[in-house]
């Protein structure tokens, strides 16, 4: 554990050092974020998953900084360039920018103009000019004229000296720090349309002539313009006015107006334009991009959480339809555990005869398999198929299901492993049905990015996005809990302490030896050692002889719960089922060095509702009848909708017309909204009002203003 890092993180995150040290120690031992937040509250002072993850990530960043510091020290030592003063400065460097500034003058580089000037022996001339003692530059330069060294005349000597001064100035750490601050305080984000691209860049038309302070630009706008630049439509410039940077550099390096000082001023001007400005613009771009990425990733993570924690229908018999106009709808019937019972193809949007046959098939299958719900993919022909099914009056709820990524699942290794003999389209229909039954269990089989969690998800830092989204999946899976005897390999992968290899081993053990009779039996899985068991056990559910195995009470606390039961004069089973039996438990009586009130409170809450699912109860949702195309929309229409995406500038809402409408942040509520996530979340049911329909551009503008509580209620989105 690095105590210096812990002190710094505690200061940055406004936490106590013992809290940070506890998390650092647990992470170093291999503990996961969900495990630490749930089962180690006494050690961390009840830090939640967000705080624990922030500490973990900052520890990684500081470790990377130290790794870079050591690499720089090794390079300087190897080349004989490390001095005591430089070593001390590198040791004190608080961040990567300062570290790289200190290293820049010593970094091995290609042969620059300054390097060639030094090779020609012009460094002493540069030093003489830099002294700025009022001497004549021509006289100073004359002794350095040497055609053999490609210094043909006085002007060539002075030009080389200026190149050296320009590079030295651009690499001076103090100036770079001040200039970096200037870029961030006074820089402007300027966007222009690239020459000849006016007709091609309709998507980016809003930014053909844009000028905005860097510190004010929202992340989503920056990402949009970066994409426009990458596609060759826009040209971007991120820097302050040239005279501001030049004035800053002159104040530091130029003294007076004597002839030698004018040479220095010329070198400074060249260095600012040719070296310092472009270098810091590149840095600034990276900083703006990193900030925009972080903002976008937070939004993507929140959206993904909403999708994963959508209310499940539960173990019901489901008929699933993957609609299509030309090829018909792929139909599957699933049992209550998601097993495939039957599959066929019907044509509910075809000819009259095909529609009649489809109706007969649906009615016959619903009766034969006692179907309890119908899941319909929301893609092509989804609304039309939904209308057809509802018109049959089957007495079975029909629900539109978000099918994003279903085709990717169909071609995945997981799908091939489960259904090796089925067509891809049939696998897609199975996935749609299972999403209705348990969205979390099905969506974990996909790369989170393929679910469609937000705009620009392919433009942001992919490593950071992958880590954030995996954190969300892990958090959701462990918050809900996993039945070890029914869970897929993919779902088990995200259980704290398992991962892909152990998840595969758990499934193999289950298939070979039958269902696990208890949590303790997990210890028999090959490769699942004590540490993995400790991390995973509390999040796995086993319905067997030990009633606590089906709860979130960790096995390490079973003895404590049994003691509670004995003290209350009841069995553990009675403690779980009888509120009267629990009423006499005084948590203070069980506080010890090993466990405190935070964990005891969690245990009592779990005894009240063992294995409770934190997701909301399922409720069927229906779009407005008669509105299935954008042409059906009219201004001032009020429509039910489902929030499909939340961004920093508003929210997108599906109103059932195959194209999401946009609710700008200014239209989210009758009050000022700083962050759309304060008002809406992915999966929320809302009542929106149409305020504009642009048929030519396929854009729908919606409003939640004036809806009050109707627009801010709960809901679900499968």
Short mmCIF file of N, CA and C in Angstrom, two decimals, residues 562-685:
data_model
loop_
_atom_site.label_atom_id
_atom_site.label_comp_id
_atom_site.label_asym_id
_atom_site.label_seq_id
_atom_site.Cartn_x
_atom_site.Cartn_y
_atom_site.Cartn_z
N UNK A 562 -27.64 -17.57 13.46
CA UNK A 562 -28.13 -18.69 14.28
C UNK A 562 -28.14 -18.30 15.76
N UNK A 563 -27.15 -17.53 16.15
CA UNK A 563 -27.13 -17.05 17.54
C UNK A 563 -28.31 -16.12 17.80
N UNK A 564 -28.61 -15.24 16.84
CA UNK A 564 -29.79 -14.37 16.97
C UNK A 564 -31.05 -15.21 17.13
N UNK A 565 -31.17 -16.24 16.29
CA UNK A 565 -32.36 -17.09 16.34
C UNK A 565 -32.48 -17.79 17.70
N UNK A 566 -31.36 -18.32 18.21
CA UNK A 566 -31.39 -18.99 19.52
C UNK A 566 -31.80 -18.00 20.62
N UNK A 567 -31.21 -16.81 20.58
CA UNK A 567 -31.52 -15.81 21.60
C UNK A 567 -32.99 -15.42 21.57
N UNK A 568 -33.59 -15.44 20.35
CA UNK A 568 -35.00 -15.07 20.22
C UNK A 568 -35.93 -16.25 20.47
N UNK A 569 -35.36 -17.45 20.65
CA UNK A 569 -36.17 -18.63 20.90
C UNK A 569 -36.84 -19.16 19.66
N UNK A 570 -36.21 -19.00 18.50
CA UNK A 570 -36.80 -19.45 17.23
C UNK A 570 -35.73 -20.13 16.38
N UNK A 571 -36.20 -20.79 15.32
CA UNK A 571 -35.28 -21.33 14.32
C UNK A 571 -34.93 -20.23 13.32
N UNK A 572 -33.90 -20.47 12.53
CA UNK A 572 -33.54 -19.50 11.49
C UNK A 572 -34.68 -19.34 10.50
N UNK A 573 -35.33 -20.45 10.13
CA UNK A 573 -36.44 -20.38 9.18
C UNK A 573 -37.57 -19.51 9.74
N UNK A 574 -37.84 -19.63 11.04
CA UNK A 574 -38.89 -18.80 11.65
C UNK A 574 -38.48 -17.33 11.68
N UNK A 575 -37.18 -17.10 11.88
CA UNK A 575 -36.68 -15.73 11.87
C UNK A 575 -36.89 -15.08 10.51
N UNK A 576 -36.76 -15.89 9.45
CA UNK A 576 -36.94 -15.38 8.09
C UNK A 576 -38.40 -15.15 7.74
N UNK A 577 -39.29 -15.92 8.32
CA UNK A 577 -40.69 -15.87 7.88
C UNK A 577 -41.61 -15.13 8.83
N UNK A 578 -41.17 -14.87 10.04
CA UNK A 578 -42.07 -14.32 11.06
C UNK A 578 -41.54 -12.98 11.59
N UNK A 579 -42.25 -11.91 11.30
CA UNK A 579 -41.84 -10.58 11.75
C UNK A 579 -41.83 -10.49 13.26
N UNK A 580 -42.74 -11.22 13.91
CA UNK A 580 -42.79 -11.21 15.38
C UNK A 580 -41.51 -11.79 15.96
N UNK A 581 -41.00 -12.82 15.32
CA UNK A 581 -39.77 -13.45 15.80
C UNK A 581 -38.59 -12.48 15.70
N UNK A 582 -38.60 -11.65 14.68
CA UNK A 582 -37.50 -10.69 14.49
C UNK A 582 -37.64 -9.46 15.37
N UNK A 583 -38.84 -9.20 15.83
CA UNK A 583 -39.11 -7.96 16.55
C UNK A 583 -38.28 -7.79 17.81
N UNK A 584 -37.92 -8.90 18.43
CA UNK A 584 -37.19 -8.81 19.69
C UNK A 584 -35.68 -8.70 19.53
N UNK A 585 -35.18 -8.69 18.29
CA UNK A 585 -33.73 -8.64 18.07
C UNK A 585 -33.21 -7.23 18.34
N UNK A 586 -32.27 -7.12 19.27
CA UNK A 586 -31.60 -5.84 19.55
C UNK A 586 -30.21 -5.89 18.91
N UNK A 587 -30.05 -5.15 17.82
CA UNK A 587 -28.80 -5.22 17.07
C UNK A 587 -27.60 -4.83 17.91
N UNK A 588 -27.80 -3.89 18.85
CA UNK A 588 -26.69 -3.43 19.69
C UNK A 588 -26.06 -4.59 20.47
N UNK A 589 -26.85 -5.63 20.74
CA UNK A 589 -26.34 -6.76 21.52
C UNK A 589 -25.32 -7.59 20.74
N UNK A 590 -25.24 -7.37 19.43
CA UNK A 590 -24.38 -8.20 18.59
C UNK A 590 -23.20 -7.43 18.00
N UNK A 591 -23.07 -6.19 18.39
CA UNK A 591 -21.92 -5.39 17.94
C UNK A 591 -20.65 -5.94 18.56
N UNK A 592 -19.62 -6.08 17.75
CA UNK A 592 -18.32 -6.58 18.23
C UNK A 592 -17.22 -5.94 17.41
N UNK A 593 -15.99 -6.33 17.67
CA UNK A 593 -14.88 -5.81 16.86
C UNK A 593 -14.99 -6.27 15.42
N UNK A 594 -15.60 -7.42 15.21
CA UNK A 594 -15.69 -8.00 13.87
C UNK A 594 -16.85 -7.44 13.06
N UNK A 595 -17.91 -6.95 13.72
CA UNK A 595 -19.09 -6.49 13.00
C UNK A 595 -19.74 -5.33 13.76
N UNK A 596 -20.20 -4.35 13.00
CA UNK A 596 -20.83 -3.18 13.59
C UNK A 596 -22.26 -3.02 13.14
N UNK A 597 -22.87 -1.90 13.52
CA UNK A 597 -24.28 -1.67 13.20
C UNK A 597 -24.57 -1.63 11.70
N UNK A 598 -23.68 -1.06 10.85
CA UNK A 598 -24.02 -1.04 9.41
C UNK A 598 -24.29 -2.43 8.85
N UNK A 599 -23.41 -3.39 9.13
CA UNK A 599 -23.61 -4.75 8.61
C UNK A 599 -24.76 -5.45 9.32
N UNK A 600 -24.92 -5.22 10.61
CA UNK A 600 -26.04 -5.82 11.35
C UNK A 600 -27.38 -5.32 10.81
N UNK A 601 -27.43 -4.04 10.47
CA UNK A 601 -28.66 -3.48 9.88
C UNK A 601 -28.97 -4.14 8.55
N UNK A 602 -27.93 -4.36 7.73
CA UNK A 602 -28.11 -5.05 6.44
C UNK A 602 -28.64 -6.46 6.66
N UNK A 603 -28.08 -7.15 7.64
CA UNK A 603 -28.51 -8.53 7.91
C UNK A 603 -29.98 -8.57 8.31
N UNK A 604 -30.39 -7.66 9.19
CA UNK A 604 -31.79 -7.65 9.63
C UNK A 604 -32.72 -7.33 8.45
N UNK A 605 -32.31 -6.40 7.61
CA UNK A 605 -33.12 -6.07 6.43
C UNK A 605 -33.25 -7.27 5.50
N UNK A 606 -32.18 -8.05 5.40
CA UNK A 606 -32.21 -9.24 4.55
C UNK A 606 -33.09 -10.32 5.15
N UNK A 607 -33.10 -10.43 6.48
CA UNK A 607 -33.97 -11.41 7.13
C UNK A 607 -35.44 -11.07 6.90
N UNK A 608 -35.73 -9.79 6.77
CA UNK A 608 -37.11 -9.36 6.54
C UNK A 608 -37.57 -9.71 5.12
N UNK A 609 -36.67 -9.58 4.14
CA UNK A 609 -37.00 -9.89 2.75
C UNK A 609 -35.85 -10.66 2.14
N UNK A 610 -35.68 -11.93 2.48
CA UNK A 610 -34.52 -12.69 2.00
C UNK A 610 -34.50 -12.82 0.48
N UNK A 611 -33.32 -12.53 -0.09
CA UNK A 611 -33.16 -12.67 -1.53
C UNK A 611 -34.00 -11.71 -2.33
N UNK A 612 -34.37 -10.59 -1.74
CA UNK A 612 -35.27 -9.64 -2.42
C UNK A 612 -34.63 -9.11 -3.70
N UNK A 613 -35.45 -8.92 -4.70
CA UNK A 613 -35.02 -8.36 -5.98
C UNK A 613 -35.21 -6.84 -5.91
N UNK A 614 -34.14 -6.07 -6.09
CA UNK A 614 -34.27 -4.61 -5.96
C UNK A 614 -34.97 -3.95 -7.14
N UNK A 615 -35.25 -4.72 -8.18
CA UNK A 615 -35.90 -4.13 -9.36
C UNK A 615 -37.38 -3.87 -9.10
N UNK A 616 -37.92 -2.88 -9.81
CA UNK A 616 -39.34 -2.56 -9.67
C UNK A 616 -40.20 -3.70 -10.20
N UNK A 617 -41.44 -3.70 -9.76
CA UNK A 617 -42.40 -4.70 -10.24
C UNK A 617 -42.74 -4.43 -11.70
N UNK A 618 -42.95 -5.49 -12.44
CA UNK A 618 -43.25 -5.36 -13.87
C UNK A 618 -44.66 -4.80 -14.08
N UNK A 619 -44.77 -3.93 -15.07
CA UNK A 619 -46.09 -3.46 -15.49
C UNK A 619 -46.08 -3.34 -17.01
N UNK A 620 -47.11 -3.87 -17.64
CA UNK A 620 -47.18 -3.84 -19.10
C UNK A 620 -47.37 -2.42 -19.59
N UNK A 621 -46.72 -2.08 -20.69
CA UNK A 621 -46.79 -0.74 -21.27
C UNK A 621 -47.33 -0.86 -22.68
N UNK A 622 -48.12 0.12 -23.08
CA UNK A 622 -48.66 0.13 -24.44
C UNK A 622 -48.53 1.52 -25.03
N UNK A 623 -48.10 1.59 -26.29
CA UNK A 623 -48.06 2.87 -27.00
C UNK A 623 -49.47 3.26 -27.42
N UNK A 624 -49.62 4.50 -27.84
CA UNK A 624 -50.94 4.99 -28.26
C UNK A 624 -51.40 4.23 -29.51
N UNK A 625 -52.63 3.81 -29.50
CA UNK A 625 -53.19 3.12 -30.67
C UNK A 625 -53.34 4.10 -31.83
N UNK A 626 -53.11 3.61 -33.03
CA UNK A 626 -53.28 4.44 -34.22
C UNK A 626 -52.10 5.34 -34.51
N UNK A 627 -51.06 5.24 -33.71
CA UNK A 627 -49.86 6.07 -33.95
C UNK A 627 -48.68 5.12 -34.08
N UNK A 628 -48.31 4.83 -35.32
CA UNK A 628 -47.22 3.88 -35.55
C UNK A 628 -46.18 4.40 -36.54
N UNK A 629 -46.45 5.57 -37.17
CA UNK A 629 -45.52 6.17 -38.12
C UNK A 629 -45.32 7.63 -37.76
N UNK A 630 -44.20 8.18 -38.17
CA UNK A 630 -43.93 9.58 -37.87
C UNK A 630 -44.99 10.48 -38.51
N UNK A 631 -45.55 10.01 -39.63
CA UNK A 631 -46.60 10.80 -40.32
C UNK A 631 -47.88 10.87 -39.50
N UNK A 632 -48.04 9.97 -38.53
CA UNK A 632 -49.25 9.98 -37.70
C UNK A 632 -49.19 11.04 -36.60
N UNK A 633 -48.01 11.63 -36.39
CA UNK A 633 -47.85 12.59 -35.29
C UNK A 633 -48.38 13.97 -35.67
N UNK A 634 -48.95 14.65 -34.71
CA UNK A 634 -49.42 16.02 -34.88
C UNK A 634 -48.98 16.85 -33.68
N UNK A 635 -48.72 18.11 -33.93
CA UNK A 635 -48.32 19.01 -32.85
C UNK A 635 -49.41 19.06 -31.78
N UNK A 636 -49.00 19.07 -30.53
CA UNK A 636 -49.86 19.10 -29.34
C UNK A 636 -50.46 17.76 -28.98
N UNK A 637 -50.15 16.71 -29.73
CA UNK A 637 -50.56 15.37 -29.32
C UNK A 637 -49.90 15.01 -27.99
N UNK A 638 -50.63 14.35 -27.10
CA UNK A 638 -50.05 13.80 -25.88
C UNK A 638 -49.96 12.29 -26.04
N UNK A 639 -48.77 11.75 -25.81
CA UNK A 639 -48.53 10.34 -26.08
C UNK A 639 -47.76 9.68 -24.94
N UNK A 640 -48.06 8.43 -24.63
CA UNK A 640 -47.21 7.70 -23.69
C UNK A 640 -45.92 7.31 -24.40
N UNK A 641 -44.83 7.31 -23.68
CA UNK A 641 -43.54 6.95 -24.27
C UNK A 641 -42.62 6.34 -23.25
N UNK A 642 -41.52 5.81 -23.74
CA UNK A 642 -40.50 5.18 -22.90
C UNK A 642 -39.17 5.89 -23.16
N UNK A 643 -38.51 6.33 -22.12
CA UNK A 643 -37.20 6.96 -22.27
C UNK A 643 -36.18 5.89 -22.68
N UNK A 644 -35.54 6.12 -23.83
CA UNK A 644 -34.58 5.13 -24.34
C UNK A 644 -33.14 5.55 -24.16
N UNK A 645 -32.92 6.85 -23.95
CA UNK A 645 -31.54 7.33 -23.84
C UNK A 645 -31.56 8.68 -23.13
N UNK A 646 -30.61 8.88 -22.24
CA UNK A 646 -30.48 10.17 -21.56
C UNK A 646 -29.11 10.73 -21.87
N UNK A 647 -29.05 11.99 -22.28
CA UNK A 647 -27.79 12.65 -22.58
C UNK A 647 -27.68 13.90 -21.72
N UNK A 648 -26.58 14.62 -21.86
CA UNK A 648 -26.42 15.85 -21.10
C UNK A 648 -27.32 16.95 -21.63
N UNK A 649 -27.79 16.81 -22.88
CA UNK A 649 -28.61 17.87 -23.45
C UNK A 649 -30.10 17.52 -23.51
N UNK A 650 -30.47 16.38 -22.98
CA UNK A 650 -31.88 16.02 -22.97
C UNK A 650 -32.08 14.52 -22.95
N UNK A 651 -33.24 14.10 -23.42
CA UNK A 651 -33.57 12.67 -23.40
C UNK A 651 -34.27 12.29 -24.69
N UNK A 652 -34.07 11.04 -25.10
CA UNK A 652 -34.76 10.50 -26.26
C UNK A 652 -35.89 9.59 -25.78
N UNK A 653 -37.02 9.70 -26.43
CA UNK A 653 -38.21 8.97 -26.00
C UNK A 653 -38.81 8.22 -27.18
N UNK A 654 -39.09 6.95 -26.98
CA UNK A 654 -39.76 6.12 -27.98
C UNK A 654 -41.27 6.29 -27.81
N UNK A 655 -41.94 6.82 -28.83
CA UNK A 655 -43.40 6.96 -28.77
C UNK A 655 -44.08 5.99 -29.74
N UNK A 656 -43.29 5.02 -30.25
CA UNK A 656 -43.88 3.95 -31.05
C UNK A 656 -43.95 4.21 -32.53
N UNK A 657 -43.08 5.09 -33.07
CA UNK A 657 -43.14 5.40 -34.50
C UNK A 657 -41.83 5.05 -35.20
N UNK A 658 -41.06 4.15 -34.62
CA UNK A 658 -39.80 3.67 -35.20
C UNK A 658 -38.71 4.74 -35.24
N UNK A 659 -38.93 5.86 -34.61
CA UNK A 659 -37.91 6.90 -34.52
C UNK A 659 -38.10 7.64 -33.21
N UNK A 660 -37.07 7.67 -32.40
CA UNK A 660 -37.19 8.32 -31.10
C UNK A 660 -37.34 9.83 -31.24
N UNK A 661 -38.16 10.40 -30.37
CA UNK A 661 -38.28 11.85 -30.30
C UNK A 661 -37.30 12.41 -29.28
N UNK A 662 -37.02 13.70 -29.40
CA UNK A 662 -36.04 14.36 -28.53
C UNK A 662 -36.74 15.32 -27.58
N UNK A 663 -36.47 15.18 -26.28
CA UNK A 663 -36.92 16.15 -25.29
C UNK A 663 -35.69 16.94 -24.86
N UNK A 664 -35.59 18.17 -25.33
CA UNK A 664 -34.44 18.99 -24.95
C UNK A 664 -34.48 19.25 -23.45
N UNK A 665 -33.29 19.48 -22.86
CA UNK A 665 -33.22 19.69 -21.42
C UNK A 665 -34.14 20.81 -20.96
N UNK A 666 -34.36 21.81 -21.82
CA UNK A 666 -35.24 22.93 -21.46
C UNK A 666 -36.70 22.53 -21.44
N UNK A 667 -37.03 21.35 -22.00
CA UNK A 667 -38.42 20.90 -22.06
C UNK A 667 -38.69 19.73 -21.11
N UNK A 668 -37.74 19.43 -20.23
CA UNK A 668 -37.90 18.27 -19.35
C UNK A 668 -38.80 18.53 -18.16
N UNK A 669 -38.92 19.78 -17.74
CA UNK A 669 -39.72 20.09 -16.54
C UNK A 669 -40.09 21.56 -16.57
N UNK A 670 -40.98 21.93 -15.68
CA UNK A 670 -41.40 23.33 -15.57
C UNK A 670 -40.42 24.15 -14.74
N UNK A 671 -39.32 23.54 -14.36
CA UNK A 671 -38.28 24.23 -13.60
C UNK A 671 -36.96 24.08 -14.34
N UNK A 672 -35.95 24.80 -13.88
CA UNK A 672 -34.63 24.67 -14.48
C UNK A 672 -34.05 23.30 -14.16
N UNK A 673 -33.50 22.64 -15.17
CA UNK A 673 -32.90 21.32 -15.00
C UNK A 673 -31.44 21.40 -15.41
N UNK A 674 -30.55 21.19 -14.44
CA UNK A 674 -29.12 21.24 -14.74
C UNK A 674 -28.64 19.94 -15.37
N UNK A 675 -29.19 18.83 -14.90
CA UNK A 675 -28.79 17.52 -15.38
C UNK A 675 -30.05 16.71 -15.69
N UNK A 676 -30.24 16.29 -16.94
CA UNK A 676 -31.44 15.52 -17.29
C UNK A 676 -31.65 14.29 -16.42
N UNK A 677 -30.56 13.71 -15.90
CA UNK A 677 -30.69 12.52 -15.06
C UNK A 677 -31.43 12.81 -13.76
N UNK A 678 -31.57 14.10 -13.41
CA UNK A 678 -32.35 14.45 -12.22
C UNK A 678 -33.83 14.17 -12.43
N UNK A 679 -34.27 14.17 -13.69
CA UNK A 679 -35.69 14.12 -14.01
C UNK A 679 -36.09 12.78 -14.62
N UNK A 680 -35.25 12.24 -15.51
CA UNK A 680 -35.62 11.03 -16.25
C UNK A 680 -34.48 10.02 -16.20
N UNK A 681 -34.82 8.78 -16.49
CA UNK A 681 -33.83 7.72 -16.59
C UNK A 681 -34.29 6.74 -17.65
N UNK A 682 -33.35 5.99 -18.19
CA UNK A 682 -33.69 5.00 -19.22
C UNK A 682 -34.69 4.01 -18.66
N UNK A 683 -35.74 3.75 -19.42
CA UNK A 683 -36.77 2.82 -19.01
C UNK A 683 -37.97 3.48 -18.36
N UNK A 684 -37.89 4.77 -18.09
CA UNK A 684 -39.00 5.44 -17.42
C UNK A 684 -40.15 5.67 -18.39
N UNK A 685 -41.36 5.40 -17.91
CA UNK A 685 -42.55 5.70 -18.70
C UNK A 685 -42.91 7.16 -18.51
#
